[in-house]
Coordinates of C-alpha atoms in Angstrom, one line a residue:
M1312 CA 0.0 0.0 0.0
T1313 CA 1.4 3.4 -1.0
S1314 CA 1.7 6.3 1.4
T1315 CA -1.2 8.0 -0.4
Q1316 CA -3.4 5.0 0.2
L1317 CA -2.4 4.8 3.8
L1318 CA -3.3 8.5 4.2
E1319 CA -6.7 8.0 2.6
S1320 CA -7.4 4.9 4.6
S1321 CA -6.6 6.6 7.9
R1322 CA -8.7 9.6 7.0
G1323 CA -11.5 7.3 5.7
A1324 CA -11.8 5.8 9.2
K1325 CA -12.6 9.3 10.6
T1326 CA -16.1 9.6 9.4
S1327 CA -18.0 9.8 12.7
E1328 CA -19.8 12.8 14.0
E1329 CA -17.3 12.8 16.9
T1330 CA -14.5 13.8 14.5
Y1331 CA -16.3 16.2 12.2
G1332 CA -19.4 17.3 14.0
Q1333 CA -22.5 17.5 11.9
L1334 CA -21.9 18.4 8.3
V1335 CA -24.8 19.6 6.2
D1336 CA -24.9 20.4 2.5
T1337 CA -27.0 23.2 1.0
Y1338 CA -30.1 21.1 0.8
G1339 CA -29.9 20.3 4.5
N1340 CA -28.7 16.7 3.9
T1341 CA -26.3 15.2 6.4
F1342 CA -22.9 14.7 4.7
K1343 CA -20.5 11.9 5.5
V1344 CA -16.9 12.0 4.4
P1345 CA -16.0 9.4 1.7
D1346 CA -14.2 6.4 3.1
F1347 CA -13.4 4.3 0.0
T1348 CA -10.0 4.3 -1.7
I1349 CA -8.9 4.8 -5.3
K1350 CA -7.6 1.2 -5.3
E1351 CA -11.2 0.0 -4.7
I1352 CA -12.4 2.2 -7.5
R1353 CA -9.9 0.9 -10.0
Q1354 CA -10.4 -2.7 -9.0
A1355 CA -14.2 -2.4 -9.6
I1356 CA -13.8 -1.4 -13.3
P1357 CA -13.7 -4.2 -15.9
P1358 CA -10.2 -4.5 -17.5
H1359 CA -11.4 -3.9 -21.0
C1360 CA -12.6 -0.4 -20.1
F1361 CA -9.0 0.7 -19.9
E1362 CA -8.4 -0.3 -23.5
R1363 CA -7.8 2.6 -26.0
S1364 CA -8.0 2.5 -29.8
A1365 CA -6.7 5.2 -32.0
L1366 CA -8.6 3.8 -34.9
R1367 CA -11.9 4.0 -33.0
G1368 CA -11.0 7.5 -31.8
Y1369 CA -10.3 8.7 -35.4
S1370 CA -13.7 7.3 -36.5
Y1371 CA -15.4 9.6 -34.1
I1372 CA -13.3 12.5 -35.4
A1373 CA -14.2 11.6 -38.9
R1374 CA -17.9 11.6 -38.0
D1375 CA -17.7 15.0 -36.3
V1376 CA -15.8 16.6 -39.2
L1377 CA -18.3 15.1 -41.7
L1378 CA -21.2 16.7 -39.7
L1379 CA -19.4 20.0 -39.7
A1380 CA -18.6 19.9 -43.5
S1381 CA -22.0 18.7 -44.5
T1382 CA -23.8 21.4 -42.5
F1383 CA -21.6 24.1 -43.9
T1384 CA -22.1 22.8 -47.5
I1385 CA -25.9 22.7 -47.1
W1386 CA -26.2 26.2 -45.6
H1387 CA -23.6 27.8 -47.9
N1388 CA -25.4 26.5 -51.0
Y1389 CA -29.0 26.6 -50.0
V1390 CA -29.5 29.3 -47.4
T1391 CA -28.8 32.2 -49.8
P1392 CA -30.7 35.3 -50.9
Q1393 CA -31.7 33.5 -54.1
T1394 CA -33.1 30.4 -52.4
V1395 CA -34.4 32.1 -49.2
P1396 CA -35.5 35.7 -50.1
S1397 CA -36.7 36.5 -46.6
T1398 CA -34.0 38.2 -44.5
L1399 CA -35.6 37.2 -41.2
L1400 CA -35.9 33.6 -42.3
R1401 CA -32.2 33.5 -43.5
L1402 CA -31.2 35.0 -40.1
A1403 CA -33.1 32.4 -38.3
L1404 CA -31.7 29.6 -40.4
W1405 CA -28.1 30.8 -40.0
S1406 CA -28.7 31.0 -36.2
V1407 CA -29.7 27.3 -36.4
Y1408 CA -26.4 26.8 -38.4
G1409 CA -24.4 28.3 -35.5
F1410 CA -26.1 26.2 -32.9
L1411 CA -25.6 22.9 -34.9
Q1412 CA -22.0 23.7 -35.7
G1413 CA -21.4 24.5 -32.1
L1414 CA -22.6 21.1 -31.1
F1415 CA -20.4 19.3 -33.6
A1416 CA -17.4 21.4 -32.8
T1417 CA -17.9 20.8 -29.1
G1418 CA -17.6 17.1 -29.9
L1419 CA -14.2 17.7 -31.4
W1420 CA -13.3 19.8 -28.3
V1421 CA -14.1 16.8 -26.1
I1422 CA -12.0 14.4 -28.2
A1423 CA -9.0 16.9 -28.0
H1424 CA -9.6 16.9 -24.2
E1425 CA -9.4 13.1 -24.3
C1426 CA -6.1 13.4 -26.1
G1427 CA -4.8 15.6 -23.3
H1428 CA -5.6 12.9 -20.8
Q1429 CA -3.9 10.2 -23.0
S1430 CA -7.2 8.3 -23.3
F1431 CA -7.4 8.7 -27.1
S1432 CA -4.8 6.0 -27.9
T1433 CA -1.8 4.2 -26.4
S1434 CA 0.6 6.6 -28.2
K1435 CA 1.6 9.9 -26.6
V1436 CA 2.7 11.2 -29.9
I1437 CA -0.6 10.4 -31.6
N1438 CA -2.5 11.8 -28.6
D1439 CA -0.7 15.1 -28.4
T1440 CA -0.5 15.7 -32.2
T1441 CA -4.2 15.0 -32.6
G1442 CA -5.1 17.1 -29.6
W1443 CA -2.9 20.0 -30.7
V1444 CA -4.4 20.1 -34.2
L1445 CA -8.0 19.9 -32.9
H1446 CA -7.7 22.3 -30.1
S1447 CA -5.7 24.8 -32.1
C1448 CA -8.5 24.8 -34.7
L1449 CA -10.9 25.8 -31.9
L1450 CA -8.5 28.5 -30.6
V1451 CA -7.5 26.5 -27.5
P1452 CA -3.8 26.5 -26.5
Y1453 CA -3.6 22.7 -26.3
F1454 CA -0.5 22.1 -24.2
S1455 CA -1.0 25.1 -22.0
W1456 CA -4.5 24.0 -21.1
K1457 CA -3.5 20.4 -20.9
I1458 CA -1.0 21.3 -18.1
S1459 CA -3.3 23.5 -16.1
H1460 CA -6.2 21.0 -16.6
G1461 CA -4.0 18.2 -15.3
K1462 CA -3.3 20.1 -12.2
H1463 CA -7.0 20.7 -11.7
H1464 CA -7.5 16.9 -11.8
K1465 CA -4.8 16.4 -9.2
S1466 CA -6.4 18.9 -6.8
T1467 CA -10.1 18.9 -7.5
G1468 CA -12.1 20.4 -4.6
H1469 CA -8.9 21.7 -2.9
M1470 CA -9.5 25.3 -1.7
E1471 CA -5.9 26.3 -2.1
R1472 CA -4.7 24.3 -5.1
D1473 CA -7.5 23.7 -7.5
M1474 CA -6.9 25.4 -10.9
V1475 CA -10.5 26.1 -11.8
F1476 CA -14.0 26.0 -10.4
L1477 CA -12.8 27.4 -7.1
P1478 CA -15.7 29.1 -5.2
K1479 CA -15.3 32.1 -3.1
T1480 CA -15.2 31.7 0.7
R1481 CA -17.6 33.8 2.7
P1482 CA -15.0 36.5 3.6
E1483 CA -14.0 36.8 -0.1
Y1484 CA -17.7 37.0 -1.3
A1485 CA -18.5 39.6 1.3
R1486 CA -15.4 41.7 0.7
R1487 CA -15.0 41.5 -3.1
V1488 CA -18.5 41.0 -4.4
L1489 CA -20.9 42.7 -1.9
K1490 CA -18.4 45.2 -0.5
R1491 CA -19.8 44.4 2.9
K1492 CA -18.6 43.0 6.3
I1493 CA -18.7 39.3 6.7
W1494 CA -21.5 39.4 9.3
E1495 CA -23.7 41.6 7.1
I1496 CA -24.4 38.9 4.5
T1497 CA -27.4 37.5 6.6
E1498 CA -28.9 41.0 6.8
M1499 CA -29.0 41.6 3.0
A1500 CA -32.0 41.2 0.6
E1501 CA -31.8 38.4 -1.9
E1502 CA -30.4 38.9 -5.3
T1503 CA -33.2 39.8 -7.8
P1504 CA -34.0 37.2 -10.5
I1505 CA -33.4 39.7 -13.3
V1506 CA -29.7 40.1 -12.1
T1507 CA -29.4 36.3 -12.1
A1508 CA -30.8 36.1 -15.6
Y1509 CA -28.4 38.8 -16.7
M1510 CA -25.4 36.9 -15.3
L1511 CA -26.5 33.8 -17.1
I1512 CA -26.7 35.5 -20.5
L1513 CA -23.4 37.4 -20.1
R1514 CA -21.4 34.4 -19.0
Q1515 CA -22.1 32.5 -22.2
L1516 CA -20.2 34.9 -24.4
I1517 CA -16.7 35.5 -23.1
G1518 CA -16.2 33.0 -20.2
W1519 CA -13.6 30.8 -21.9
P1520 CA -11.3 33.5 -23.4
I1521 CA -11.2 35.5 -20.2
Y1522 CA -10.3 32.3 -18.2
L1523 CA -7.4 31.6 -20.6
L1524 CA -6.3 35.3 -20.4
Q1525 CA -6.7 35.9 -16.6
N1526 CA -7.1 32.6 -14.8
K1527 CA -10.1 34.1 -13.0
T1528 CA -11.4 30.9 -11.3
G1529 CA -8.2 29.3 -10.3
H1530 CA -6.4 29.6 -7.0
N1531 CA -4.5 32.8 -6.4
F1532 CA -1.6 31.4 -4.3
H1533 CA 1.0 31.9 -7.1
A1534 CA 3.8 33.0 -4.8
R1535 CA 4.0 29.4 -3.7
Q1536 CA 5.1 28.3 -7.1
A1537 CA 8.3 26.2 -6.5
E1538 CA 10.4 28.1 -9.0
G1539 CA 9.5 31.5 -7.8
R1540 CA 7.7 32.4 -11.0
G1541 CA 4.5 33.5 -9.2
V1542 CA 6.1 36.2 -7.0
G1543 CA 4.1 39.5 -7.5
K1544 CA 1.7 37.8 -9.9
R1545 CA -2.0 37.5 -9.5
N1546 CA -5.2 36.5 -11.3
G1547 CA -7.0 39.2 -13.3
P1548 CA -6.2 41.8 -15.9
G1549 CA -2.4 42.5 -16.1
G1550 CA -1.6 40.1 -13.3
G1551 CA 0.8 38.0 -15.4
V1552 CA -1.2 34.7 -14.9
N1553 CA -2.5 33.3 -18.2
H1554 CA -2.2 30.4 -20.6
F1555 CA 0.0 32.1 -23.2
S1556 CA 3.0 33.5 -21.5
L1557 CA 6.2 31.4 -21.1
E1558 CA 6.7 33.1 -17.8
S1559 CA 3.2 32.3 -16.4
P1560 CA 3.2 30.8 -12.9
L1561 CA 0.7 28.2 -14.1
F1562 CA 3.7 26.4 -15.7
E1563 CA 7.2 25.3 -14.9
A1564 CA 10.3 26.4 -16.8
K1565 CA 10.5 22.9 -18.4
D1566 CA 7.1 23.6 -20.1
A1567 CA 8.3 26.6 -22.1
K1568 CA 8.6 24.7 -25.4
L1569 CA 5.1 23.3 -25.0
I1570 CA 3.6 26.7 -24.3
A1571 CA 5.4 28.1 -27.4
L1572 CA 4.0 25.2 -29.5
S1573 CA 0.5 26.0 -28.2
D1574 CA 0.9 29.6 -29.1
L1575 CA 2.3 28.6 -32.6
G1576 CA -0.9 26.5 -33.2
L1577 CA -3.1 29.5 -32.4
G1578 CA -0.9 31.8 -34.5
L1579 CA -1.3 29.5 -37.6
V1580 CA -5.1 29.3 -37.1
G1581 CA -5.2 33.1 -36.7
I1582 CA -3.4 33.5 -40.0
A1583 CA -5.9 31.1 -41.7
L1584 CA -8.8 33.0 -40.2
T1585 CA -7.3 36.3 -41.3
E1586 CA -7.1 35.0 -44.9
V1587 CA -10.7 33.9 -44.8
A1588 CA -11.7 37.4 -43.6
R1589 CA -9.6 39.0 -46.4
R1590 CA -11.2 36.8 -49.1
Y1591 CA -14.8 36.5 -48.0
G1592 CA -15.3 39.4 -45.5
L1593 CA -15.6 39.7 -41.7
G1594 CA -19.3 39.1 -41.8
N1595 CA -18.9 35.7 -43.4
L1596 CA -16.0 34.8 -41.1
F1597 CA -18.2 35.6 -38.1
T1598 CA -21.2 33.6 -39.4
W1599 CA -19.1 30.6 -40.5
Y1600 CA -16.7 30.4 -37.6
F1601 CA -17.2 32.7 -34.7
L1602 CA -21.0 32.1 -34.3
P1603 CA -20.4 28.3 -33.7
Y1604 CA -17.3 29.3 -31.6
L1605 CA -19.6 31.2 -29.2
W1606 CA -21.7 28.1 -28.8
V1607 CA -18.6 26.1 -27.9
N1608 CA -17.8 28.7 -25.3
H1609 CA -21.3 28.4 -24.0
W1610 CA -21.0 24.6 -23.5
L1611 CA -17.4 24.4 -22.3
G1612 CA -16.0 27.7 -21.1
K1613 CA -14.9 28.8 -17.6
N1614 CA -16.0 31.6 -15.3
P1615 CA -14.4 35.0 -15.2
Q1616 CA -16.2 37.1 -12.6
F1617 CA -16.7 40.8 -12.9
I1618 CA -17.9 42.9 -10.1
K1619 CA -19.7 46.3 -10.4
G1620 CA -21.3 48.7 -8.0
K1621 CA -20.5 50.9 -5.1
E1622 CA -24.0 51.9 -4.2
K1623 CA -25.8 50.7 -1.1
N1624 CA -27.4 47.7 -2.8
T1625 CA -24.4 46.6 -4.8
Q1626 CA -25.4 44.4 -7.7
L1627 CA -23.2 41.7 -9.1
M1628 CA -22.3 41.1 -12.7
K1629 CA -20.7 37.7 -12.5
I1630 CA -19.9 35.6 -15.5
Q1631 CA -19.8 32.1 -14.2
I1632 CA -18.3 28.9 -15.7
V1633 CA -20.3 28.0 -18.7
A1634 CA -22.9 25.2 -18.9
I1635 CA -21.1 21.8 -18.9
T1636 CA -18.0 22.5 -16.9
Y1637 CA -19.8 24.7 -14.5
L1638 CA -22.5 22.1 -13.7
Q1639 CA -19.9 19.3 -13.4
H1640 CA -18.4 21.0 -10.4
T1641 CA -21.1 23.2 -8.9
D1642 CA -24.1 21.9 -7.1
P1643 CA -25.8 22.3 -3.6
T1644 CA -24.6 18.8 -2.7
I1645 CA -20.9 19.3 -3.5
P1646 CA -18.3 19.8 -0.7
H1647 CA -15.0 21.6 -0.9
Y1648 CA -12.0 20.7 1.3
G1649 CA -9.2 22.6 3.0
S1650 CA -5.6 21.3 3.2
Q1651 CA -6.3 19.4 6.4
T1652 CA -9.1 17.2 5.0
W1653 CA -8.5 17.0 1.2
S1654 CA -7.4 13.8 -0.5
F1655 CA -7.5 12.8 -4.2
T1656 CA -10.3 10.4 -3.5
R1657 CA -12.5 12.9 -1.7
G1658 CA -11.8 15.6 -4.3
A1659 CA -12.7 13.4 -7.2
A1660 CA -16.0 12.6 -5.5
A1661 CA -16.7 16.4 -5.4
T1662 CA -18.1 16.3 -8.9
I1663 CA -21.5 15.4 -10.3
D1664 CA -22.9 13.6 -13.3
R1665 CA -25.9 15.0 -15.2
D1666 CA -27.9 14.1 -18.3
F1667 CA -28.2 15.8 -21.7
G1668 CA -29.9 13.1 -23.6
C1669 CA -28.8 11.9 -27.0
I1670 CA -26.8 15.2 -27.5
G1671 CA -24.8 14.6 -24.4
R1672 CA -24.1 10.9 -25.0
S1673 CA -23.6 11.1 -28.8
L1674 CA -22.4 14.5 -29.9
F1675 CA -20.7 15.4 -26.7
H1676 CA -19.2 11.9 -26.2
G1677 CA -20.7 11.4 -22.7
I1678 CA -18.7 14.2 -21.1
I1679 CA -21.7 15.3 -19.1
E1680 CA -23.0 11.9 -18.1
T1681 CA -19.7 10.3 -16.9
H1682 CA -17.7 13.1 -15.3
V1683 CA -17.3 11.5 -11.9
L1684 CA -15.6 8.4 -13.4
H1685 CA -13.4 10.7 -15.5
H1686 CA -12.0 12.3 -12.4
Y1687 CA -11.1 9.0 -10.9
V1688 CA -9.5 7.4 -14.0
S1689 CA -9.1 10.0 -16.8
T1690 CA -7.3 7.6 -19.1
I1691 CA -10.5 5.6 -19.7
P1692 CA -11.8 6.5 -23.2
F1693 CA -15.3 8.0 -23.4
Y1694 CA -16.8 5.0 -25.2
H1695 CA -16.1 2.8 -22.2
A1696 CA -16.9 5.5 -19.6
E1697 CA -20.6 4.6 -19.1
E1698 CA -19.9 1.0 -18.3
A1699 CA -17.1 2.0 -16.0
T1700 CA -19.4 4.5 -14.3
K1701 CA -21.9 1.7 -13.5
A1702 CA -19.1 -0.4 -12.1
I1703 CA -17.9 2.2 -9.6
K1704 CA -21.4 3.2 -8.3
P1705 CA -21.5 0.4 -5.7
V1706 CA -18.1 1.3 -4.4
M1707 CA -19.0 5.0 -4.0
G1708 CA -22.4 4.4 -2.6
Q1709 CA -24.1 7.6 -1.4
H1710 CA -21.0 9.6 -2.4
Y1711 CA -21.7 9.1 -6.1
L1712 CA -23.5 12.3 -7.1
S1713 CA -25.8 12.7 -10.0
D1714 CA -28.8 14.7 -11.0
T1715 CA -30.4 13.3 -14.2
K1716 CA -34.0 14.3 -13.5
E1717 CA -35.8 15.7 -16.6
G1718 CA -32.8 15.1 -18.9
P1719 CA -31.8 18.1 -21.0
I1720 CA -34.6 20.2 -19.6
G1721 CA -33.4 19.5 -16.1
F1722 CA -29.8 20.3 -17.2
I1723 CA -30.9 23.8 -18.3
K1724 CA -32.9 24.3 -15.1
N1725 CA -29.8 23.4 -13.0
L1726 CA -28.0 26.3 -14.6
W1727 CA -30.5 28.6 -12.9
R1728 CA -30.6 26.6 -9.7
S1729 CA -26.9 26.4 -9.2
V1730 CA -26.3 30.2 -9.7
R1731 CA -29.1 31.0 -7.2
W1732 CA -28.1 28.4 -4.6
C1733 CA -24.3 28.3 -4.9
Q1734 CA -22.7 31.7 -4.2
W1735 CA -19.9 31.0 -1.7
V1736 CA -18.7 28.2 0.6
E1737 CA -18.5 28.1 4.4
E1738 CA -18.4 25.6 7.2
S1739 CA -21.5 23.9 8.6
Q1740 CA -23.1 25.4 11.7
D1741 CA -22.4 22.4 13.9
A1742 CA -19.0 21.4 12.4
K1743 CA -16.1 20.8 14.8
G1744 CA -12.5 19.8 14.6
E1745 CA -11.5 18.8 11.0
G1746 CA -15.2 19.3 10.0
K1747 CA -14.5 23.0 10.0
D1748 CA -12.2 22.4 7.1
I1749 CA -15.0 21.0 4.9
L1750 CA -17.1 23.7 3.3
F1751 CA -20.5 23.8 1.6
Y1752 CA -22.3 26.2 -0.7
R1753 CA -24.5 28.9 0.9
N1754 CA -26.4 31.9 -0.5
R1755 CA -28.1 35.1 0.4
N1756 CA -31.3 34.2 -1.5
N1757 CA -33.0 32.4 1.4
L1758 CA -32.6 29.0 -0.4
G1759 CA -31.6 25.9 1.5
V1760 CA -29.5 26.0 4.7
P1761 CA -29.0 29.6 5.7
P1762 CA -25.6 31.1 6.3
I1763 CA -24.2 31.1 9.8
V1764 CA -25.3 34.3 11.7
M1765 CA -22.2 36.0 12.9
E1766 CA -21.9 38.6 15.7
K1767 CA -21.0 42.1 14.6
K1768 CA -17.4 43.0 15.3
V1769 CA -16.7 46.4 16.8
S1770 CA -13.5 47.9 15.6

């Protein structure tokens, strides 16, 4: 047994109320700390689920590319002023084009993501070459994102090390978002639904690019970077933390060539797009490429957060993580851990599976429906992930989180629910000892378990 397994085993034994007190999620359900091990997870998965096939992977790429090419050909040839005289109807049809192409392009994004995890094939060269080409075509810095995303997998749910999806603590939310004292949160009126709706619309548009440029949802402890690259750097505009600079503290010095290669891929695609704009015009470039690109951002982007307002009732303009990735890591049932209580097994369980029907399982290659399994064993290819998910459910028991009610409609509803319910994290009212190091979502909208009422401090 490795030292990690011994640590998880010793921690797993500490699941009684005597150790942690009473832990309660946002819905009011009693939470028990996971007590299984990663070894038990891996042993439950049938051996053939670990098998990877480049040929099978390329067949899915061919399918997605064929869908993209066929859709473009149909719209380019048949949705024209000559064939569709009505301007409004053409606008509606090209909007449908953008939506469809966004679905198909998201499928390619997911396969490139598989390449980054080495689950596409048994060859690292094939994986990285394929992933670099696909992600570059979608304006994703493949190696840069692969490195930071790998660190996210190694520290999921860790309040000081996770690279994305890191919620604000109560003091951070009070200070940075509301501009209030920490004890004043329970005295404030709830956020109006129109503000929530505004946030949901805004976040779809620029979440992913701003994440890449500013690392808005990752940890901000860059001064701890082992090589000293993070001293004086911070998340946000001009902070020096991004996915493009060779000096970014998200990476080590040894990664410089890979970061440069990522930038080269984006540069080549940028040249190609510039040539398209020169030959066919910016309007066509936007319609053909960037309209679907916005839909890809909608499904897969991250969450930059912008704060506005100095008046008494400060309003938040907060662009959250977009759709799929947001809902994989944000839910009223999900805990977050401090350094005293986190382990890989616990962090991987702090994710949730959802259901997006045939679009999710087919076009998105199951990334929505099998994300929990993906965090435990990311080298399992997507076409084996559903079977492997079924195999680990008995091991995880109550700790396997899923919300598949109402399928795609429920998925969309959960966007609204999670933004309203999950605003910051804090300890449970009756937590004690190490239990104070396990945090759950709370909100100021009078939904679920209320925040802890704190005494006003007199300075």
